[in-house]
Short mmCIF file of C-alpha atoms and ligand atoms in Angstrom, two decimals:
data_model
loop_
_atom_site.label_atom_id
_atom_site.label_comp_id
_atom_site.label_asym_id
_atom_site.label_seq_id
_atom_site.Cartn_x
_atom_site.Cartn_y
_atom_site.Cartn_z
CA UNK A 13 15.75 3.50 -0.99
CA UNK A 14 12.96 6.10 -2.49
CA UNK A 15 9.50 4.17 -0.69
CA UNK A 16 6.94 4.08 -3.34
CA UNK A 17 4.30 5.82 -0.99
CA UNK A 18 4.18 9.86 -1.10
CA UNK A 19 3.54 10.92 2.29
CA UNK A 20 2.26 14.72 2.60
CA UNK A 21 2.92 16.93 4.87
CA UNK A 22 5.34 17.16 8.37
CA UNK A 23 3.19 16.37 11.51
CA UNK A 24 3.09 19.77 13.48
CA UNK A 25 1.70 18.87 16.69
CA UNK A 26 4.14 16.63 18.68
CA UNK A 27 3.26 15.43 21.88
CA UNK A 28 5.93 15.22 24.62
CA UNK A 29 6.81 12.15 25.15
CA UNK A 30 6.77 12.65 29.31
CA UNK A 31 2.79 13.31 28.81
CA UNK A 32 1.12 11.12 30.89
CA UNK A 33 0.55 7.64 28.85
CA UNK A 34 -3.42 7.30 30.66
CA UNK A 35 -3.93 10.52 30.02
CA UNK A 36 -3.55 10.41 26.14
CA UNK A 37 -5.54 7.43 25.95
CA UNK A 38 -8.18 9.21 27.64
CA UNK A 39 -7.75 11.81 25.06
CA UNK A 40 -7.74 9.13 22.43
CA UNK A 41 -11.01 7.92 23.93
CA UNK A 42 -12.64 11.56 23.19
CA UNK A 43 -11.47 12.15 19.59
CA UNK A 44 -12.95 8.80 18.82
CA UNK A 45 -16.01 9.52 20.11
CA UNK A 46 -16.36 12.59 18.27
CA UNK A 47 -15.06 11.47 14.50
CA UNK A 48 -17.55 7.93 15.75
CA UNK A 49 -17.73 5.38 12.67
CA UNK A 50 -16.01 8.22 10.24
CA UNK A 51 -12.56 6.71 11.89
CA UNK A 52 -11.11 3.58 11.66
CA UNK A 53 -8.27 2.54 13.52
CA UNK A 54 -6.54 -0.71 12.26
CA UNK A 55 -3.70 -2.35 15.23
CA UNK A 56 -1.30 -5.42 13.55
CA UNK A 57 -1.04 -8.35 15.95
CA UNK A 58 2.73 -6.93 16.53
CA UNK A 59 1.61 -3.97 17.93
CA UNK A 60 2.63 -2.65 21.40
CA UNK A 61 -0.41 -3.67 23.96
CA UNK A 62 -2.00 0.08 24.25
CA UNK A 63 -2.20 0.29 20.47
CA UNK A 64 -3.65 -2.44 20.23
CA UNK A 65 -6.66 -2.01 22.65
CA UNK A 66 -7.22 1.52 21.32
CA UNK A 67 -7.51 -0.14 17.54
CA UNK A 68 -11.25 -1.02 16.08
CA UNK A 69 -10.09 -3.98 14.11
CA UNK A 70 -6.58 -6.04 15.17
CA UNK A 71 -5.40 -8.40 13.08
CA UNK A 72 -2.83 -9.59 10.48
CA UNK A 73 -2.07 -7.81 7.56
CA UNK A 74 -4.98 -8.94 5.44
CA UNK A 75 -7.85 -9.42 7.10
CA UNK A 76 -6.80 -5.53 8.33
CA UNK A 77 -7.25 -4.40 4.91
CA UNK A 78 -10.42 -6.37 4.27
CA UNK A 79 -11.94 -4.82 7.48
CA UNK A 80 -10.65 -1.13 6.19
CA UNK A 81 -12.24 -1.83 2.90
CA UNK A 82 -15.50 -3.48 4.67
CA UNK A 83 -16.13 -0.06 6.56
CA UNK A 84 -19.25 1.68 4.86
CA UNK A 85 -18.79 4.62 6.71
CA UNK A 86 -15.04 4.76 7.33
CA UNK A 87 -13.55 8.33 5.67
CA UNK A 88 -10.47 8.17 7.85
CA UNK A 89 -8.42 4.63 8.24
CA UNK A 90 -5.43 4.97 10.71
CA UNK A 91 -3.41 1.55 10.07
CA UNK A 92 -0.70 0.90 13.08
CA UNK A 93 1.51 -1.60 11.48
CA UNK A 94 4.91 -1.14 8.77
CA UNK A 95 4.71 0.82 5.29
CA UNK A 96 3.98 -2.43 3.00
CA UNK A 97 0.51 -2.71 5.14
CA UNK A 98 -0.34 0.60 4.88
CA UNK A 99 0.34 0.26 0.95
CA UNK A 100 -1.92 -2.29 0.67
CA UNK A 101 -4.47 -1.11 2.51
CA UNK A 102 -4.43 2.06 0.42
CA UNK A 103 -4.89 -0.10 -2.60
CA UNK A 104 -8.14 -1.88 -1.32
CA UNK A 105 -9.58 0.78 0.67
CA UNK A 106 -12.19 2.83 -1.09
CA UNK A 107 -10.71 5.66 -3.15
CA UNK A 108 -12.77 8.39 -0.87
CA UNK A 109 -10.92 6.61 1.83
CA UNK A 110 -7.93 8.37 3.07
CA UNK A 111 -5.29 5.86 4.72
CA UNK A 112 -3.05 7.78 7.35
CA UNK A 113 0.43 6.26 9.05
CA UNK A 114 1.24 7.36 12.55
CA UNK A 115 4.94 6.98 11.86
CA UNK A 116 6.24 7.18 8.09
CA UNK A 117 9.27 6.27 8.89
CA UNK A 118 7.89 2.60 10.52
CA UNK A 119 9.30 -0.14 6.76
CA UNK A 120 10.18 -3.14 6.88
CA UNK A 121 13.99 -4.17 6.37
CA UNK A 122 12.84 -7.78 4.74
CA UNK A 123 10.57 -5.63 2.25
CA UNK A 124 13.77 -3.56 1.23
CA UNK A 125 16.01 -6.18 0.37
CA UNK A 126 13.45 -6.42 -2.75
CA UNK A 127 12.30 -3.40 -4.61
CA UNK A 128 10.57 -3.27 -8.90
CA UNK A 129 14.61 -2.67 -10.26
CA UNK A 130 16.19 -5.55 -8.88
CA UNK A 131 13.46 -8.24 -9.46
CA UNK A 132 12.93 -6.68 -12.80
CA UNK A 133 16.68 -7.77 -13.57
CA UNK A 134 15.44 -10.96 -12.36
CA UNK A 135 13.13 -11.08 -14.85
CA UNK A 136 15.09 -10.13 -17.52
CA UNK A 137 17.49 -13.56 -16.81
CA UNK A 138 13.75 -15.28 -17.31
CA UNK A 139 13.33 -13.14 -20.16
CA UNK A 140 16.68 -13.79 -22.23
CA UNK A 141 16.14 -17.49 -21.84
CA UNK A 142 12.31 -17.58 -23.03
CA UNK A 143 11.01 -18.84 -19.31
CA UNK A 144 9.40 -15.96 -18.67
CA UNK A 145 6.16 -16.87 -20.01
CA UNK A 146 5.81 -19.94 -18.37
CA UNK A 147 7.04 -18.78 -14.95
CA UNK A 148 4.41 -16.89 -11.95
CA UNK A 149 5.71 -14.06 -10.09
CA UNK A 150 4.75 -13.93 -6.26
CA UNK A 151 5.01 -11.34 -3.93
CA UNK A 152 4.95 -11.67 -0.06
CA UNK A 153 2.38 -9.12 1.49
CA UNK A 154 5.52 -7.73 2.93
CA UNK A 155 6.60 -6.17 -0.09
CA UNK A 156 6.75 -2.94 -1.23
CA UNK A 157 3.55 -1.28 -3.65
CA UNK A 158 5.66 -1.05 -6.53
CA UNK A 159 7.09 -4.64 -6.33
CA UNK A 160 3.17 -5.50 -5.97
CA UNK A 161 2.72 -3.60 -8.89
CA UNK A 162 5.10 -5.00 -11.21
CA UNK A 163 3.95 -8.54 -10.11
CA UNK A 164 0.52 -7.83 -11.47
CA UNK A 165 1.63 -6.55 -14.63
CA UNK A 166 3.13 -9.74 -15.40
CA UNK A 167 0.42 -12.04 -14.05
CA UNK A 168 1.72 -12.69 -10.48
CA UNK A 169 0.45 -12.60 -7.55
CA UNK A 170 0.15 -11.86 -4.09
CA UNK A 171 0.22 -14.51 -0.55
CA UNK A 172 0.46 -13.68 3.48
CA UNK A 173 1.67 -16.29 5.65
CA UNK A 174 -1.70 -17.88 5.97
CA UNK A 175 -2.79 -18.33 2.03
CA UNK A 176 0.81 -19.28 1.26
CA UNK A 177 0.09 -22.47 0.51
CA UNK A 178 -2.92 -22.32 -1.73
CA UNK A 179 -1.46 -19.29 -3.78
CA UNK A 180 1.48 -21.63 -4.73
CA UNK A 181 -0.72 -23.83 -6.03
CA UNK A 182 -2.82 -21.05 -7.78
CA UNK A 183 0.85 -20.33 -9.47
CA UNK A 184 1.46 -23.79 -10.31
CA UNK A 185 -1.87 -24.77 -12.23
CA UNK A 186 -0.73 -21.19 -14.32
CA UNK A 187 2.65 -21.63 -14.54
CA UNK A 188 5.66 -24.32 -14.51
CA UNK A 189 7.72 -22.10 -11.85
CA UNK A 190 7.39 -19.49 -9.03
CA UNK A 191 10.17 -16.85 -8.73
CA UNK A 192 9.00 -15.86 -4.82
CA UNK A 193 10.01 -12.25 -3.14
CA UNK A 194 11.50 -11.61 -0.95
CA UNK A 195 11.66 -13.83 1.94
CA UNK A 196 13.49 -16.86 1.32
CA UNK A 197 12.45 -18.50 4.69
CA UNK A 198 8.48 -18.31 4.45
CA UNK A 199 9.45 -19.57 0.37
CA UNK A 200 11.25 -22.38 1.36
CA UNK A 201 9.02 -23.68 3.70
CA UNK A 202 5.93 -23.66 1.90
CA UNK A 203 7.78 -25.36 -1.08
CA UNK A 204 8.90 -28.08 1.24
CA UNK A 205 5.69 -28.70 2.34
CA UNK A 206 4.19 -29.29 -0.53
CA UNK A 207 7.01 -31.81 -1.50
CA UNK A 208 9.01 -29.13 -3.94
CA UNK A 209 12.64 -28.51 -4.52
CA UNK A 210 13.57 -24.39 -4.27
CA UNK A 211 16.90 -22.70 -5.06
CA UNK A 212 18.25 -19.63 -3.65
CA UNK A 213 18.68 -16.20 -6.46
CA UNK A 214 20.70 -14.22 -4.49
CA UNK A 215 20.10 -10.64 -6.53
CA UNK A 216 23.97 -9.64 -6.40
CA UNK A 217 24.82 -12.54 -8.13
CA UNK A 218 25.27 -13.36 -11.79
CA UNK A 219 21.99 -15.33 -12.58
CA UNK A 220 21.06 -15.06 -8.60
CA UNK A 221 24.42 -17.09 -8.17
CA UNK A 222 23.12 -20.34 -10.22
CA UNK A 223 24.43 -22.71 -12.69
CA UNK A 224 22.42 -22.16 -16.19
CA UNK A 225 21.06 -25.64 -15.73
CA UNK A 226 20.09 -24.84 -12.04
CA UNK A 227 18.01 -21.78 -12.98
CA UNK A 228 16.71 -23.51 -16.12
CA UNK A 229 15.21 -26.29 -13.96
CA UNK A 230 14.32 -24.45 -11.32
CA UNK A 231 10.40 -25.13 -9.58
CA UNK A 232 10.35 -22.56 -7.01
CA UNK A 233 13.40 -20.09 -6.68
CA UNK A 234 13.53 -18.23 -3.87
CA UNK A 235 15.05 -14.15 -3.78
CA UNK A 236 17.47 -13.85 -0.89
CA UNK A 237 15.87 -12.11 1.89
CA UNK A 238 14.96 -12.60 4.99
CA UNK A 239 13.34 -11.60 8.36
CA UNK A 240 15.66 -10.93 11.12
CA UNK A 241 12.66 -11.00 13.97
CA UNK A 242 12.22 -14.31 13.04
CA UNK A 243 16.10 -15.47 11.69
CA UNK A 244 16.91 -14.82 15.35
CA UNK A 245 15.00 -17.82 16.77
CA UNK A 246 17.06 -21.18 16.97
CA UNK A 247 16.64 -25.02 17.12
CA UNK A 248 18.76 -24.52 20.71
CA UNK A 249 15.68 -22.20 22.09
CA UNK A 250 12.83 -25.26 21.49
CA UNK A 251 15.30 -27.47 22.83
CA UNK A 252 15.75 -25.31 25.95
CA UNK A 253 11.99 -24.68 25.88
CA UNK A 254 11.09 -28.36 26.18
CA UNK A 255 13.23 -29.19 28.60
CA UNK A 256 12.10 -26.24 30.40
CA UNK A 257 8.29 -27.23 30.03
CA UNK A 258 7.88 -30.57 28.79
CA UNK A 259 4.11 -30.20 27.85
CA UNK A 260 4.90 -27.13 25.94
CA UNK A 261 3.35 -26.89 22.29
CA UNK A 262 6.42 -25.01 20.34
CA UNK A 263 4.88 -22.87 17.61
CA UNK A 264 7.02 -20.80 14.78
CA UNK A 265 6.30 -18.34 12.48
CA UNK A 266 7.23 -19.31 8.55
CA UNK A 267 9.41 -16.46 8.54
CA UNK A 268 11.50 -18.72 10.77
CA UNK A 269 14.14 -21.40 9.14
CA UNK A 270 13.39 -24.34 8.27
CA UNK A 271 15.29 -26.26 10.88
CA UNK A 272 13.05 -24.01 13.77
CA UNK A 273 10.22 -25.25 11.81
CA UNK A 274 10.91 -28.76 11.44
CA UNK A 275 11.44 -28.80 15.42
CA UNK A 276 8.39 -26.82 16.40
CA UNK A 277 4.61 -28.55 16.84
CA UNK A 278 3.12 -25.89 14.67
CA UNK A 279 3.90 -23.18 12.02
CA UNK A 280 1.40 -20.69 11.34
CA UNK A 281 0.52 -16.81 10.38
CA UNK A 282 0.28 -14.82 13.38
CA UNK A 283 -3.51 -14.94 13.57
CA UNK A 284 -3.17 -18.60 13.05
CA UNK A 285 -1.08 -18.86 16.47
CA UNK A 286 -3.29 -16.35 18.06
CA UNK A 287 -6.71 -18.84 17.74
CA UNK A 288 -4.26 -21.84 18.37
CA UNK A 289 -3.63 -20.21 22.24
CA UNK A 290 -7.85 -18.43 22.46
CA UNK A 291 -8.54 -22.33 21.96
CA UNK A 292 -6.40 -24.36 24.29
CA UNK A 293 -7.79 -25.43 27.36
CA UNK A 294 -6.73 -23.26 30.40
CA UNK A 295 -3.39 -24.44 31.90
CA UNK A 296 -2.37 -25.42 28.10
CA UNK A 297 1.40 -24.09 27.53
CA UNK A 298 2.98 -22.82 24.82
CA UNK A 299 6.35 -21.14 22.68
CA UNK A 300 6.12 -19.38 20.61
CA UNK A 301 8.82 -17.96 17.50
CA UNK A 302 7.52 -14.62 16.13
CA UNK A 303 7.48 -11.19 17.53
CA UNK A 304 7.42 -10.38 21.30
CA UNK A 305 4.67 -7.88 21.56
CA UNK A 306 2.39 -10.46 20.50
CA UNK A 307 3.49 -13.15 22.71
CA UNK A 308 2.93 -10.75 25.60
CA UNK A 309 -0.08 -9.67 24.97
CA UNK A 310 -1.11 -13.02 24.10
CA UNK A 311 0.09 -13.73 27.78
CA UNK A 312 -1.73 -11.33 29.22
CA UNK A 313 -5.30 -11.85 27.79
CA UNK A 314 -4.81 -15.76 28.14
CA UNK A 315 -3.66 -15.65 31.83
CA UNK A 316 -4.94 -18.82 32.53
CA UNK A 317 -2.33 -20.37 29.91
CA UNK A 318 1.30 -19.98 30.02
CA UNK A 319 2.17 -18.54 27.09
CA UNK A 320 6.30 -17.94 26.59
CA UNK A 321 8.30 -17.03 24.23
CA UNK A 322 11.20 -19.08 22.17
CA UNK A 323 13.22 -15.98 23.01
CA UNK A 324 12.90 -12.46 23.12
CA UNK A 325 12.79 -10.83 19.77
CA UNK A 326 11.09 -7.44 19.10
CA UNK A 327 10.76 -5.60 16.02
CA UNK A 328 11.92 -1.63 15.90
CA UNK A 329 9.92 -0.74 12.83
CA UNK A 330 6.41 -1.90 14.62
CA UNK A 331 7.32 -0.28 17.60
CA UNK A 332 7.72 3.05 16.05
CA UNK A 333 4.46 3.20 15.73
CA UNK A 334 3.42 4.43 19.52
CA UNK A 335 0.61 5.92 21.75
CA UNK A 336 1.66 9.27 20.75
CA UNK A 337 2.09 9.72 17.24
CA UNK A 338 -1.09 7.67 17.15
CA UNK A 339 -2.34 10.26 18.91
CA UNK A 340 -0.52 13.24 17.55
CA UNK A 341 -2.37 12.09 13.76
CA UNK A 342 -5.84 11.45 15.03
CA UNK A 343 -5.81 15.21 16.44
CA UNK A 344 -3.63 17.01 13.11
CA UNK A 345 -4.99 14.58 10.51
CA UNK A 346 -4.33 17.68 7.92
CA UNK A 347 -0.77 17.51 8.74
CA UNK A 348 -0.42 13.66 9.51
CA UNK A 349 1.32 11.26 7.12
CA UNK A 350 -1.13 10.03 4.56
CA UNK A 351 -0.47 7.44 1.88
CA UNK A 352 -0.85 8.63 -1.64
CA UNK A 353 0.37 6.19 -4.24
CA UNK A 354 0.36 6.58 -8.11
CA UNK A 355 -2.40 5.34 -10.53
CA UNK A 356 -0.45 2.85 -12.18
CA UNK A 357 0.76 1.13 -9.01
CA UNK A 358 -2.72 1.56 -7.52
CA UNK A 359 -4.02 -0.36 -10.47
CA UNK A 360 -1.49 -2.90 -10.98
CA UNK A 361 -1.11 -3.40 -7.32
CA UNK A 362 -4.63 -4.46 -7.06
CA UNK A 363 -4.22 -6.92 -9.81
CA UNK A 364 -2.21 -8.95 -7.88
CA UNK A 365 -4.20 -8.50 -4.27
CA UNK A 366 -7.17 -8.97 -6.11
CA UNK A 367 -5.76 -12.45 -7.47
CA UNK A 368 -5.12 -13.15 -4.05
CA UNK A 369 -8.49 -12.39 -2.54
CA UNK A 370 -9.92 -13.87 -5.27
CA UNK A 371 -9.09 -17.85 -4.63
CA UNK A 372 -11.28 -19.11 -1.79
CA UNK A 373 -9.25 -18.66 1.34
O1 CIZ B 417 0.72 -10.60 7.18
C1 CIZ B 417 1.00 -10.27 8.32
O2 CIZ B 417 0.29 -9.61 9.02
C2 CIZ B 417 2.32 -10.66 8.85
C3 CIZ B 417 3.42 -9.76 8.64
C4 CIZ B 417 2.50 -11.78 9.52
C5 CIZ B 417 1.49 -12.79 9.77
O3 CIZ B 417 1.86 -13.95 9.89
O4 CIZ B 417 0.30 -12.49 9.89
FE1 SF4 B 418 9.36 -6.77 8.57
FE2 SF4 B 418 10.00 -8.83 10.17
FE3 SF4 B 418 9.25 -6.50 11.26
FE4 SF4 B 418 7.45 -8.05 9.99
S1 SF4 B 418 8.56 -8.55 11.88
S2 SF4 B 418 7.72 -5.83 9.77
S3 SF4 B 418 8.73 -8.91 8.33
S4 SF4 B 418 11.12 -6.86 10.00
#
């Protein structure tokens, strides 16, 4: 599909991959000392290790575009992470700000299986039968600018894993239903936890594949998408976990089903999981369901913990994002991929972050 982001310009310089890995981060080291607090680099918490230590700010998604945004004297914002958090934190940087993307090519495959045509015809079932008035549009974070867009034309709004919760109930004091994009999984589970029923629309379906009294009475329903970092984890691998470690403390992502949820300890954002482990006491253990770069970096700064993973799951489009064509757009930035996106979804975009950031998280 056509990703609402432009990106100008081919990166020229390339740097051989066989180039010493120590020796670009010392080069790294240099050009941030020159360009000093004029450059920002952001690292996501699924980040390879050496990204993540060369990065100013790490988090999740959010509080990664708050900190861009926070940066008084930021001109340049480098964000290692996928496309839909680059988007977004081109829509809440500054506008002098310019928001670069070491590897264009770096989406998100759950973000894709929604995109502004297909939810509109989603809308348009709402529409036909008069629900549309009374029903909130919400958009994951991982979603793409255009989708964001066309949620805050028609008075949705935005959630990460960690807000979830309280933006559902943002939607429900507005409206009498939530039609949630696109991940099914992290919909489901914060519906069940606050009690609610939620029906699949799968988007190649007739009316998502449901009965005209299903989609009538429908509280929460819940596009058909999913995660496949986070699918991939099982009720088998806590089971094998605990009787591998019988202290263990089994924590998912909500990305994860709901059956891996239901058997793990915990469910939480990945910055969530992250303070869980910085705040056990040493010799605490833990597994843990999301992406494996974390976990081992996570096991490496907490070596005093044992911190394993559920099972090894990794996910391609953060790792393109590497040491080099970090590097390569620090030193070319004229010829590096930067994120340009239209007025209108700038605008409308921000209507529905802004919602977000507005309720007290
Ligand atoms: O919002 C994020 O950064 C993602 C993708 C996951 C999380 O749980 O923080
Ligand atoms: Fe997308 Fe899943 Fe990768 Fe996150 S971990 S970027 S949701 S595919």
């Amino acid at each position: 599909m056509i990703p609402s982001a432009m990106m100008t310009g081919p990166q020229k310089i390339t740097t051989p991959h066989d180039m010493d890995e120590a020796a670009v981060v010392e080069h790294m080291r240099h050009l941030k000392a020159e360009f000093g607090k004029k450059l920002v680099i952001l690292g996501h918490h699924y980040q390879r290790r050496e990204i993540v230590e060369l990065a100013d700010f790490r988090g999740d998604s959010l509080e990664l575009c708050r900190a861009a945004a926070n940066q008084d004297d930021a001109e340049i914002i480098i964000f290692c992470g996928v496309r839909f958090m680059v988007e977004s934190a081109r829509i809440l940087a500054r506008p002098r700000q310019r928001v670069y993307h070491p590897n264009a090519r770096a989406g998100c495959p759950m973000a894709d299986m929604a995109n502004a045509p297909l939810v509109e015809k989603a809308w348009r079932d709402l529409e036909q039968r008069g629900l549309h008035g009374s029903t909130i549009p919400v958009t994951y974070m991982n979603s793409d600018a255009d989708l964001k867009a066309f949620t805050g034309r028609n008075g949705g709004i935005v959630c990460t894993s960690s807000n979830a919760t309280k933006v559902f109930e943002w939607a429900f004091a507005r409206g009498e239903r939530i039609i949630f994009y696109p991940d099914e999984h992290l919909g489901r589970n914060v519906a069940n936890s606050m009690g609610i029923e939620s029906l699949i629309y799968d988007p190649r379906e007739p009316l998502g594949g449901l009965t005209e009294d299903e989609f009538r009475n429908a509280k929460v329903l819940l596009w058909k998408g999913f995660c496949h970092v986070h699918t991939h984890f099982t009720t088998a691998h806590i089971d094998e976990a605990r009787e591998k470690w019988p202290d263990v403390y089994v924590m998912s992502h909500p990305e994860c089903t709901q059956e891996v949820i239901g058997a793990s300890d915990f469910a939480g954002s990945t910055s969530q999981m992250c303070r869980k482990v910085a705040e056990a006491p040493a010799g605490a253990t833990f597994a843990i369901g999301t992406e494996i770069n974390m976990i081992h970096r996570l096991a490496f700064e907490h070596a005093d913990k044992n911190v394993h993973t559920l099972s090894r799951s990794l996910c391609p489009n953060m790792y393109r994002v590497n040491l080099y064509n970090l590097y390569d757009t620090v030193r070319d930035l004229e010829n590096a991929p930067q994120v340009i996106l239209p007025d209108d979804v700038m605008r409308d975009g921000k209507l529905a972050l802004d919602r977000m950031l507005a309720i007290n998280l």
